[in-house]
PDB file of C-alpha atoms in Angstrom:
ATOM      1  CA  UNK A  11     -16.438   8.623  -6.319  1.00  0.00           C
ATOM      2  CA  UNK A  12     -16.894   6.050  -9.046  1.00  0.00           C
ATOM      3  CA  UNK A  13     -17.182   2.999  -6.807  1.00  0.00           C
ATOM      4  CA  UNK A  14     -18.175   3.636  -3.185  1.00  0.00           C
ATOM      5  CA  UNK A  15     -17.513   0.005  -2.266  1.00  0.00           C
ATOM      6  CA  UNK A  16     -13.840   0.361  -3.149  1.00  0.00           C
ATOM      7  CA  UNK A  17     -13.331   3.714  -1.471  1.00  0.00           C
ATOM      8  CA  UNK A  18     -15.151   2.609   1.678  1.00  0.00           C
ATOM      9  CA  UNK A  19     -12.915  -0.479   1.763  1.00  0.00           C
ATOM     10  CA  UNK A  20      -9.787   1.667   1.801  1.00  0.00           C
ATOM     11  CA  UNK A  21     -11.164   3.888   4.555  1.00  0.00           C
ATOM     12  CA  UNK A  22     -11.170   0.809   6.759  1.00  0.00           C
ATOM     13  CA  UNK A  23      -8.150   0.033   8.880  1.00  0.00           C
ATOM     14  CA  UNK A  24      -6.218  -3.201   9.338  1.00  0.00           C
ATOM     15  CA  UNK A  25      -4.421  -4.514  12.391  1.00  0.00           C
ATOM     16  CA  UNK A  26      -1.408  -2.660  10.981  1.00  0.00           C
ATOM     17  CA  UNK A  27      -3.071   0.705  10.265  1.00  0.00           C
ATOM     18  CA  UNK A  28      -5.601   0.949  13.104  1.00  0.00           C
ATOM     19  CA  UNK A  29      -4.630   3.705  15.545  1.00  0.00           C
ATOM     20  CA  UNK A  30      -7.016   2.849  18.366  1.00  0.00           C
ATOM     21  CA  UNK A  31      -7.150   5.619  20.961  1.00  0.00           C
ATOM     22  CA  UNK A  32      -4.497   7.574  19.046  1.00  0.00           C
ATOM     23  CA  UNK A  33      -6.926   8.217  16.186  1.00  0.00           C
ATOM     24  CA  UNK A  34      -8.163  11.508  17.620  1.00  0.00           C
ATOM     25  CA  UNK A  35      -4.577  12.638  18.179  1.00  0.00           C
ATOM     26  CA  UNK A  36      -3.613  12.063  14.543  1.00  0.00           C
ATOM     27  CA  UNK A  37      -6.812  13.637  13.224  1.00  0.00           C
ATOM     28  CA  UNK A  38      -5.696  16.995  14.606  1.00  0.00           C
ATOM     29  CA  UNK A  39      -2.353  16.877  12.792  1.00  0.00           C
ATOM     30  CA  UNK A  40      -1.932  19.173   9.778  1.00  0.00           C
ATOM     31  CA  UNK A  41      -4.118  18.466   6.727  1.00  0.00           C
ATOM     32  CA  UNK A  42      -1.439  19.726   4.329  1.00  0.00           C
ATOM     33  CA  UNK A  43       0.066  16.597   2.769  1.00  0.00           C
ATOM     34  CA  UNK A  44       3.542  18.120   2.360  1.00  0.00           C
ATOM     35  CA  UNK A  45       3.647  19.412   5.935  1.00  0.00           C
ATOM     36  CA  UNK A  46       2.309  16.080   7.187  1.00  0.00           C
ATOM     37  CA  UNK A  47       5.014  14.108   5.380  1.00  0.00           C
ATOM     38  CA  UNK A  48       7.789  16.388   6.629  1.00  0.00           C
ATOM     39  CA  UNK A  49       6.421  16.178  10.174  1.00  0.00           C
ATOM     40  CA  UNK A  50       6.345  12.391   9.967  1.00  0.00           C
ATOM     41  CA  UNK A  51       9.802  12.225   8.390  1.00  0.00           C
ATOM     42  CA  UNK A  52      11.213  14.141  11.361  1.00  0.00           C
ATOM     43  CA  UNK A  53      10.023  11.404  13.737  1.00  0.00           C
ATOM     44  CA  UNK A  54      11.830   8.559  11.965  1.00  0.00           C
ATOM     45  CA  UNK A  55      15.365   7.616  10.926  1.00  0.00           C
ATOM     46  CA  UNK A  56      15.723   5.071   8.140  1.00  0.00           C
ATOM     47  CA  UNK A  57      18.293   2.464   9.282  1.00  0.00           C
ATOM     48  CA  UNK A  58      19.906   2.342   5.835  1.00  0.00           C
ATOM     49  CA  UNK A  59      20.976   5.962   6.294  1.00  0.00           C
ATOM     50  CA  UNK A  60      23.084   4.902   9.278  1.00  0.00           C
ATOM     51  CA  UNK A  61      26.121   2.863   8.257  1.00  0.00           C
ATOM     52  CA  UNK A  62      28.613   0.989  10.391  1.00  0.00           C
ATOM     53  CA  UNK A  63      30.974   3.968  10.534  1.00  0.00           C
ATOM     54  CA  UNK A  64      28.184   6.127  11.946  1.00  0.00           C
ATOM     55  CA  UNK A  65      27.496   3.521  14.626  1.00  0.00           C
ATOM     56  CA  UNK A  66      31.159   3.478  15.673  1.00  0.00           C
ATOM     57  CA  UNK A  67      31.272   7.293  15.766  1.00  0.00           C
ATOM     58  CA  UNK A  68      28.133   7.459  17.920  1.00  0.00           C
ATOM     59  CA  UNK A  69      29.564   4.856  20.287  1.00  0.00           C
ATOM     60  CA  UNK A  70      32.869   6.688  20.640  1.00  0.00           C
ATOM     61  CA  UNK A  71      31.100   9.985  21.285  1.00  0.00           C
ATOM     62  CA  UNK A  72      29.127   8.304  24.077  1.00  0.00           C
ATOM     63  CA  UNK A  73      25.941  10.099  23.042  1.00  0.00           C
ATOM     64  CA  UNK A  74      22.445   9.432  24.325  1.00  0.00           C
ATOM     65  CA  UNK A  75      21.680   7.522  21.138  1.00  0.00           C
ATOM     66  CA  UNK A  76      22.149   3.847  21.969  1.00  0.00           C
ATOM     67  CA  UNK A  77      24.115   1.820  19.429  1.00  0.00           C
ATOM     68  CA  UNK A  78      21.349  -0.792  19.405  1.00  0.00           C
ATOM     69  CA  UNK A  79      18.856   1.846  18.298  1.00  0.00           C
ATOM     70  CA  UNK A  80      20.916   2.633  15.221  1.00  0.00           C
ATOM     71  CA  UNK A  81      19.674  -0.610  13.683  1.00  0.00           C
ATOM     72  CA  UNK A  82      16.340  -1.805  12.314  1.00  0.00           C
ATOM     73  CA  UNK A  83      13.400  -1.525  14.702  1.00  0.00           C
ATOM     74  CA  UNK A  84      10.747  -2.730  12.269  1.00  0.00           C
ATOM     75  CA  UNK A  85      10.238  -5.893  14.327  1.00  0.00           C
ATOM     76  CA  UNK A  86       9.620  -3.777  17.435  1.00  0.00           C
ATOM     77  CA  UNK A  87       7.127  -1.447  15.746  1.00  0.00           C
ATOM     78  CA  UNK A  88       5.290  -3.376  12.997  1.00  0.00           C
ATOM     79  CA  UNK A  89       2.044  -1.393  13.349  1.00  0.00           C
ATOM     80  CA  UNK A  90       1.070   2.275  13.150  1.00  0.00           C
ATOM     81  CA  UNK A  91      -0.212   2.277  16.715  1.00  0.00           C
ATOM     82  CA  UNK A  92       3.074   0.879  18.039  1.00  0.00           C
ATOM     83  CA  UNK A  93       5.032   3.583  16.215  1.00  0.00           C
ATOM     84  CA  UNK A  94       2.839   6.432  17.471  1.00  0.00           C
ATOM     85  CA  UNK A  95       2.818   4.999  20.985  1.00  0.00           C
ATOM     86  CA  UNK A  96       6.616   4.775  21.149  1.00  0.00           C
ATOM     87  CA  UNK A  97       7.112   8.247  19.694  1.00  0.00           C
ATOM     88  CA  UNK A  98       4.738   9.830  22.206  1.00  0.00           C
ATOM     89  CA  UNK A  99       6.199   7.770  25.024  1.00  0.00           C
ATOM     90  CA  UNK A 100       9.622   9.224  24.305  1.00  0.00           C
ATOM     91  CA  UNK A 101       8.432  12.775  23.628  1.00  0.00           C
ATOM     92  CA  UNK A 102       4.828  13.946  23.774  1.00  0.00           C
ATOM     93  CA  UNK A 103       5.758  16.955  21.644  1.00  0.00           C
ATOM     94  CA  UNK A 104       5.107  15.478  18.183  1.00  0.00           C
ATOM     95  CA  UNK A 105       6.956  18.093  16.151  1.00  0.00           C
ATOM     96  CA  UNK A 106       9.698  18.584  13.570  1.00  0.00           C
ATOM     97  CA  UNK A 107      12.058  19.449  16.435  1.00  0.00           C
ATOM     98  CA  UNK A 108      12.190  15.917  17.842  1.00  0.00           C
ATOM     99  CA  UNK A 109      15.625  14.988  19.184  1.00  0.00           C
ATOM    100  CA  UNK A 110      17.510  12.236  17.383  1.00  0.00           C
ATOM    101  CA  UNK A 111      17.549   9.971  20.432  1.00  0.00           C
ATOM    102  CA  UNK A 112      13.733  10.185  20.600  1.00  0.00           C
ATOM    103  CA  UNK A 113      13.191   9.046  17.009  1.00  0.00           C
ATOM    104  CA  UNK A 114      12.439   5.482  15.929  1.00  0.00           C
ATOM    105  CA  UNK A 115      14.425   3.568  13.303  1.00  0.00           C
ATOM    106  CA  UNK A 116      12.067   1.975  10.796  1.00  0.00           C
ATOM    107  CA  UNK A 117      12.090   1.512   7.036  1.00  0.00           C
ATOM    108  CA  UNK A 118       9.880   2.768   4.222  1.00  0.00           C
ATOM    109  CA  UNK A 119       7.233   0.192   5.139  1.00  0.00           C
ATOM    110  CA  UNK A 120       6.760   1.879   8.498  1.00  0.00           C
ATOM    111  CA  UNK A 121       6.570   5.309   6.884  1.00  0.00           C
ATOM    112  CA  UNK A 122       3.986   4.126   4.338  1.00  0.00           C
ATOM    113  CA  UNK A 123       1.819   2.422   6.970  1.00  0.00           C
ATOM    114  CA  UNK A 124       1.958   5.360   9.369  1.00  0.00           C
ATOM    115  CA  UNK A 125       0.982   7.866   6.672  1.00  0.00           C
ATOM    116  CA  UNK A 126      -1.860   5.641   5.437  1.00  0.00           C
ATOM    117  CA  UNK A 127      -3.170   5.249   8.979  1.00  0.00           C
ATOM    118  CA  UNK A 128      -3.184   9.020   9.573  1.00  0.00           C
ATOM    119  CA  UNK A 129      -4.929   9.668   6.257  1.00  0.00           C
ATOM    120  CA  UNK A 130      -7.543   7.010   7.070  1.00  0.00           C
ATOM    121  CA  UNK A 131      -8.098   8.675  10.453  1.00  0.00           C
ATOM    122  CA  UNK A 132      -8.739  11.923   8.587  1.00  0.00           C
ATOM    123  CA  UNK A 133     -11.363  10.216   6.411  1.00  0.00           C
ATOM    124  CA  UNK A 134      -9.350   9.550   3.274  1.00  0.00           C
ATOM    125  CA  UNK A 135      -9.385   6.369   1.255  1.00  0.00           C
ATOM    126  CA  UNK A 136      -5.746   5.309   1.570  1.00  0.00           C
ATOM    127  CA  UNK A 137      -3.671   2.215   0.925  1.00  0.00           C
ATOM    128  CA  UNK A 138      -0.068   1.113   1.161  1.00  0.00           C
ATOM    129  CA  UNK A 139       1.706   0.087  -2.041  1.00  0.00           C
ATOM    130  CA  UNK A 140       4.802  -2.057  -2.447  1.00  0.00           C
ATOM    131  CA  UNK A 141       7.099  -2.287  -5.420  1.00  0.00           C
ATOM    132  CA  UNK A 142      10.309  -0.793  -6.743  1.00  0.00           C
ATOM    133  CA  UNK A 143      11.296   2.865  -7.008  1.00  0.00           C
ATOM    134  CA  UNK A 144      13.197   4.193  -9.999  1.00  0.00           C
ATOM    135  CA  UNK A 145      14.353   7.257  -8.064  1.00  0.00           C
ATOM    136  CA  UNK A 146      16.190   6.025  -4.951  1.00  0.00           C
ATOM    137  CA  UNK A 147      19.618   5.824  -6.598  1.00  0.00           C
ATOM    138  CA  UNK A 148      20.731   6.769 -10.069  1.00  0.00           C
ATOM    139  CA  UNK A 149      22.571   3.522 -10.805  1.00  0.00           C
ATOM    140  CA  UNK A 150      20.196   1.683 -13.140  1.00  0.00           C
ATOM    141  CA  UNK A 151      18.783  -0.486 -10.331  1.00  0.00           C
ATOM    142  CA  UNK A 152      15.155  -0.390  -9.178  1.00  0.00           C
ATOM    143  CA  UNK A 153      15.207  -0.798  -5.403  1.00  0.00           C
ATOM    144  CA  UNK A 154      12.402  -2.217  -3.293  1.00  0.00           C
ATOM    145  CA  UNK A 155      10.246   0.470  -1.729  1.00  0.00           C
ATOM    146  CA  UNK A 156       6.901   1.040  -0.010  1.00  0.00           C
ATOM    147  CA  UNK A 157       4.854   4.201  -0.467  1.00  0.00           C
ATOM    148  CA  UNK A 158       1.337   5.445   0.246  1.00  0.00           C
ATOM    149  CA  UNK A 159      -1.536   6.006  -2.155  1.00  0.00           C
ATOM    150  CA  UNK A 160      -4.600   8.067  -1.282  1.00  0.00           C
ATOM    151  CA  UNK A 161      -7.641   9.214  -3.187  1.00  0.00           C
ATOM    152  CA  UNK A 162      -7.741  12.962  -3.829  1.00  0.00           C
ATOM    153  CA  UNK A 163     -11.369  13.908  -4.417  1.00  0.00           C
ATOM    154  CA  UNK A 164     -10.389  17.282  -5.864  1.00  0.00           C
ATOM    155  CA  UNK A 165      -8.187  15.652  -8.489  1.00  0.00           C
ATOM    156  CA  UNK A 166     -10.573  12.679  -8.772  1.00  0.00           C
ATOM    157  CA  UNK A 167      -7.717  10.172  -8.820  1.00  0.00           C
ATOM    158  CA  UNK A 168      -5.343   8.171  -6.691  1.00  0.00           C
ATOM    159  CA  UNK A 169      -2.187  10.053  -5.694  1.00  0.00           C
ATOM    160  CA  UNK A 170       1.142   8.416  -4.846  1.00  0.00           C
ATOM    161  CA  UNK A 171       3.121  10.015  -2.014  1.00  0.00           C
ATOM    162  CA  UNK A 172       6.450   9.084  -0.419  1.00  0.00           C
ATOM    163  CA  UNK A 173       6.902  10.210   3.194  1.00  0.00           C
ATOM    164  CA  UNK A 174      10.137   8.256   3.528  1.00  0.00           C
ATOM    165  CA  UNK A 175      12.024  10.257   0.902  1.00  0.00           C
ATOM    166  CA  UNK A 176      10.717  13.670   1.998  1.00  0.00           C
ATOM    167  CA  UNK A 177      13.494  16.191   2.562  1.00  0.00           C
ATOM    168  CA  UNK A 178      15.445  14.501  -0.250  1.00  0.00           C
ATOM    169  CA  UNK A 179      16.325  16.133  -3.564  1.00  0.00           C
ATOM    170  CA  UNK A 180      14.095  14.839  -6.369  1.00  0.00           C
ATOM    171  CA  UNK A 181      13.274  16.278  -9.772  1.00  0.00           C
ATOM    172  CA  UNK A 182       9.535  15.671  -9.207  1.00  0.00           C
ATOM    173  CA  UNK A 183       6.892  16.238  -6.536  1.00  0.00           C
ATOM    174  CA  UNK A 184       7.066  13.564  -3.822  1.00  0.00           C
ATOM    175  CA  UNK A 185       3.513  14.567  -2.849  1.00  0.00           C
ATOM    176  CA  UNK A 186       2.279  13.460  -6.277  1.00  0.00           C
ATOM    177  CA  UNK A 187       4.741  10.958  -7.680  1.00  0.00           C
ATOM    178  CA  UNK A 188       4.536  10.536 -11.474  1.00  0.00           C
ATOM    179  CA  UNK A 189       3.150   7.102 -12.239  1.00  0.00           C
ATOM    180  CA  UNK A 190       6.183   6.020 -14.276  1.00  0.00           C
ATOM    181  CA  UNK A 191       8.518   6.628 -11.344  1.00  0.00           C
ATOM    182  CA  UNK A 192       7.212   3.681  -9.317  1.00  0.00           C
ATOM    183  CA  UNK A 193       6.993   0.046 -10.422  1.00  0.00           C
ATOM    184  CA  UNK A 194       4.281  -1.814  -8.533  1.00  0.00           C
ATOM    185  CA  UNK A 195       5.035  -5.390  -7.509  1.00  0.00           C
ATOM    186  CA  UNK A 196       2.878  -6.936 -10.229  1.00  0.00           C
ATOM    187  CA  UNK A 197       4.455  -4.743 -12.920  1.00  0.00           C
ATOM    188  CA  UNK A 198       7.936  -5.760 -11.818  1.00  0.00           C
ATOM    189  CA  UNK A 199       6.962  -9.445 -11.715  1.00  0.00           C
ATOM    190  CA  UNK A 200       5.402  -9.415 -15.189  1.00  0.00           C
ATOM    191  CA  UNK A 201       8.319  -7.311 -16.441  1.00  0.00           C
ATOM    192  CA  UNK A 202      10.727 -10.041 -15.368  1.00  0.00           C
ATOM    193  CA  UNK A 203       8.499 -12.738 -16.856  1.00  0.00           C
ATOM    194  CA  UNK A 204       8.374 -10.861 -20.168  1.00  0.00           C
ATOM    195  CA  UNK A 205      12.103  -9.996 -20.197  1.00  0.00           C
ATOM    196  CA  UNK A 206      11.456  -6.265 -19.830  1.00  0.00           C
ATOM    197  CA  UNK A 207      13.951  -6.090 -16.976  1.00  0.00           C
ATOM    198  CA  UNK A 208      17.320  -7.725 -16.508  1.00  0.00           C
ATOM    199  CA  UNK A 209      17.982  -9.740 -13.378  1.00  0.00           C
ATOM    200  CA  UNK A 210      20.298  -7.117 -11.887  1.00  0.00           C
ATOM    201  CA  UNK A 211      17.800  -4.285 -12.451  1.00  0.00           C
ATOM    202  CA  UNK A 212      15.380  -5.432  -9.745  1.00  0.00           C
ATOM    203  CA  UNK A 213      16.723  -5.581  -6.192  1.00  0.00           C
ATOM    204  CA  UNK A 214      15.052  -6.462  -2.901  1.00  0.00           C
ATOM    205  CA  UNK A 215      17.100  -5.671   0.193  1.00  0.00           C
ATOM    206  CA  UNK A 216      15.950  -8.647   2.248  1.00  0.00           C
ATOM    207  CA  UNK A 217      17.903 -11.242   4.201  1.00  0.00           C
ATOM    208  CA  UNK A 218      19.353 -12.591   2.064  1.00  0.00           C
ATOM    209  CA  UNK A 219      19.078  -9.959  -0.643  1.00  0.00           C
ATOM    210  CA  UNK A 220      17.156 -11.110  -3.711  1.00  0.00           C
ATOM    211  CA  UNK A 221      17.406 -10.107  -7.346  1.00  0.00           C
ATOM    212  CA  UNK A 222      15.248 -10.377 -10.425  1.00  0.00           C
ATOM    213  CA  UNK A 223      12.263 -12.719 -10.414  1.00  0.00           C
ATOM    214  CA  UNK A 224      12.745 -13.754  -6.783  1.00  0.00           C
ATOM    215  CA  UNK A 225      12.735 -10.105  -5.744  1.00  0.00           C
ATOM    216  CA  UNK A 226       9.540  -9.452  -7.676  1.00  0.00           C
ATOM    217  CA  UNK A 227       7.770 -12.313  -5.887  1.00  0.00           C
ATOM    218  CA  UNK A 228       8.217 -10.327  -2.694  1.00  0.00           C
ATOM    219  CA  UNK A 229       6.950  -7.140  -4.292  1.00  0.00           C
ATOM    220  CA  UNK A 230       4.014  -8.967  -5.846  1.00  0.00           C
ATOM    221  CA  UNK A 231       2.743 -10.428  -2.575  1.00  0.00           C
ATOM    222  CA  UNK A 232       3.524  -7.448  -0.378  1.00  0.00           C
ATOM    223  CA  UNK A 233       1.467  -5.307  -2.754  1.00  0.00           C
ATOM    224  CA  UNK A 234      -1.352  -7.851  -3.056  1.00  0.00           C
ATOM    225  CA  UNK A 235      -1.653  -8.106   0.712  1.00  0.00           C
ATOM    226  CA  UNK A 236      -1.457  -4.338   1.106  1.00  0.00           C
ATOM    227  CA  UNK A 237      -4.251  -3.891  -1.448  1.00  0.00           C
ATOM    228  CA  UNK A 238      -6.326  -6.236   0.693  1.00  0.00           C
ATOM    229  CA  UNK A 239      -5.642  -4.070   3.775  1.00  0.00           C
ATOM    230  CA  UNK A 240      -3.111  -6.544   5.167  1.00  0.00           C
ATOM    231  CA  UNK A 241       0.267  -4.794   5.191  1.00  0.00           C
ATOM    232  CA  UNK A 242       2.375  -7.823   6.163  1.00  0.00           C
ATOM    233  CA  UNK A 243       5.858  -7.544   7.659  1.00  0.00           C
ATOM    234  CA  UNK A 244       9.088  -8.320   5.805  1.00  0.00           C
ATOM    235  CA  UNK A 245       9.358 -11.785   7.378  1.00  0.00           C
ATOM    236  CA  UNK A 246       6.098 -12.846   5.768  1.00  0.00           C
ATOM    237  CA  UNK A 247       5.695 -14.576   2.431  1.00  0.00           C
ATOM    238  CA  UNK A 248       3.276 -17.320   1.368  1.00  0.00           C
ATOM    239  CA  UNK A 249       4.602 -20.476   2.993  1.00  0.00           C
ATOM    240  CA  UNK A 250       4.448 -22.557  -0.194  1.00  0.00           C
ATOM    241  CA  UNK A 251       6.788 -20.038  -1.848  1.00  0.00           C
ATOM    242  CA  UNK A 252       9.146 -19.681   1.086  1.00  0.00           C
ATOM    243  CA  UNK A 253       9.386 -23.473   1.473  1.00  0.00           C
ATOM    244  CA  UNK A 254      10.631 -23.667  -2.117  1.00  0.00           C
ATOM    245  CA  UNK A 255      13.171 -20.901  -1.541  1.00  0.00           C
ATOM    246  CA  UNK A 256      11.323 -18.775  -4.105  1.00  0.00           C
ATOM    247  CA  UNK A 257      11.987 -21.336  -6.876  1.00  0.00           C
ATOM    248  CA  UNK A 258       8.612 -22.173  -8.415  1.00  0.00           C
ATOM    249  CA  UNK A 259       7.470 -24.438 -11.210  1.00  0.00           C
ATOM    250  CA  UNK A 260       6.353 -22.969 -14.513  1.00  0.00           C
ATOM    251  CA  UNK A 261       2.784 -24.003 -13.675  1.00  0.00           C
ATOM    252  CA  UNK A 262       2.970 -21.990 -10.467  1.00  0.00           C
ATOM    253  CA  UNK A 263       4.397 -18.995 -12.291  1.00  0.00           C
ATOM    254  CA  UNK A 264       1.565 -19.150 -14.840  1.00  0.00           C
ATOM    255  CA  UNK A 265      -0.891 -19.117 -11.944  1.00  0.00           C
ATOM    256  CA  UNK A 266       0.788 -16.036 -10.524  1.00  0.00           C
ATOM    257  CA  UNK A 267       0.754 -14.402 -13.968  1.00  0.00           C
ATOM    258  CA  UNK A 268      -3.043 -14.325 -13.719  1.00  0.00           C
ATOM    259  CA  UNK A 269      -2.941 -12.726 -10.268  1.00  0.00           C
ATOM    260  CA  UNK A 270      -0.358 -10.175 -11.396  1.00  0.00           C
ATOM    261  CA  UNK A 271      -2.405  -9.174 -14.443  1.00  0.00           C
ATOM    262  CA  UNK A 272      -5.388  -8.495 -12.199  1.00  0.00           C
ATOM    263  CA  UNK A 273      -3.209  -6.393  -9.917  1.00  0.00           C
ATOM    264  CA  UNK A 274      -2.241  -4.133 -12.811  1.00  0.00           C
ATOM    265  CA  UNK A 275      -5.648  -2.496 -12.351  1.00  0.00           C
ATOM    266  CA  UNK A 276      -6.731  -3.221  -8.757  1.00  0.00           C
ATOM    267  CA  UNK A 277      -9.823  -1.007  -8.852  1.00  0.00           C
ATOM    268  CA  UNK A 278     -11.203  -2.434 -12.087  1.00  0.00           C
ATOM    269  CA  UNK A 279     -10.495  -5.971 -10.874  1.00  0.00           C
ATOM    270  CA  UNK A 280     -11.344  -5.375  -7.220  1.00  0.00           C
ATOM    271  CA  UNK A 281     -14.154  -7.951  -6.950  1.00  0.00           C
ATOM    272  CA  UNK A 282     -12.081 -10.653  -8.605  1.00  0.00           C
ATOM    273  CA  UNK A 283      -9.075  -9.898  -6.412  1.00  0.00           C
ATOM    274  CA  UNK A 284     -11.262 -10.020  -3.321  1.00  0.00           C
ATOM    275  CA  UNK A 285     -12.611 -13.380  -4.459  1.00  0.00           C
ATOM    276  CA  UNK A 286      -9.074 -14.750  -4.835  1.00  0.00           C
ATOM    277  CA  UNK A 287      -8.182 -13.296  -1.433  1.00  0.00           C
ATOM    278  CA  UNK A 288     -11.078 -15.110   0.198  1.00  0.00           C
ATOM    279  CA  UNK A 289     -10.640 -18.414  -1.632  1.00  0.00           C
ATOM    280  CA  UNK A 290      -6.911 -18.998  -2.227  1.00  0.00           C
ATOM    281  CA  UNK A 291      -5.670 -19.838   1.251  1.00  0.00           C
ATOM    282  CA  UNK A 292      -2.135 -20.604   0.078  1.00  0.00           C
ATOM    283  CA  UNK A 293      -1.667 -16.913  -0.742  1.00  0.00           C
ATOM    284  CA  UNK A 294      -2.508 -16.056   2.877  1.00  0.00           C
ATOM    285  CA  UNK A 295      -0.786 -18.802   4.866  1.00  0.00           C
ATOM    286  CA  UNK A 296       2.384 -16.995   5.771  1.00  0.00           C
ATOM    287  CA  UNK A 297       5.845 -18.265   6.617  1.00  0.00           C
ATOM    288  CA  UNK A 298       8.127 -16.287   8.855  1.00  0.00           C
ATOM    289  CA  UNK A 299       9.109 -16.081  12.513  1.00  0.00           C
ATOM    290  CA  UNK A 300       7.084 -18.667  14.489  1.00  0.00           C
ATOM    291  CA  UNK A 301       5.197 -19.805  11.389  1.00  0.00           C
ATOM    292  CA  UNK A 302       8.423 -21.054   9.802  1.00  0.00           C
TER     293      UNK A 302
END
């Protein structure tokens, strides 16, 4: 460990990753990262994988899978403890054989948070990362995505892992994602500012969907908050940005350029990022839901 302060920080939990009384349960789950990701993947259905036609088919078949549960449940289960609690409430047998009607329907954010929380429970330094994946579709677009990063003491480095895409066909190891395959929020933001990416190459599937620089603002702040152990929900963005409909002045963009450059190397710039976190309240006053 090169900096115990940093690694101890990422062993801590947030209100999103704390497992409470379920900590001991998750500690006894498999220590094999591939088996753990597959096990977790078999508890969750990503809502995007269920289209309108599927919903109609399920309804006509009159199955035990309620139509309402074929949609996003991220608002119902925003924390790791809520996800584990619901899964065990529906079926105490936490296994790869879980029935479809006993799964929960959450996005990659939920997968990333749940995996990070389990790794923290096992004693790892782990953190959630937000940005854009180059590997979700082969159509030249980098789609918004959340993954997990943990410190592997044997390899003496941070390792990127994607529980959400496990069981998918990829030409690389999802347990150790090559660095160039994932664009962190700050990289995407600076890439748009420096004309590295075209507007249509960066896509955030929000409501409404956002492209280009606006999309990278989401990735930038979701990743910044996650690196500060505050894995905010999709409804949250700094209020001063949301109030302007993500249209900022050049002076405000220049200010964010400085933050983004620090985020390019969060470990090296950890103390400075923590200082900004503790002093720049506008980055932490969120808009969304009741706050809006």
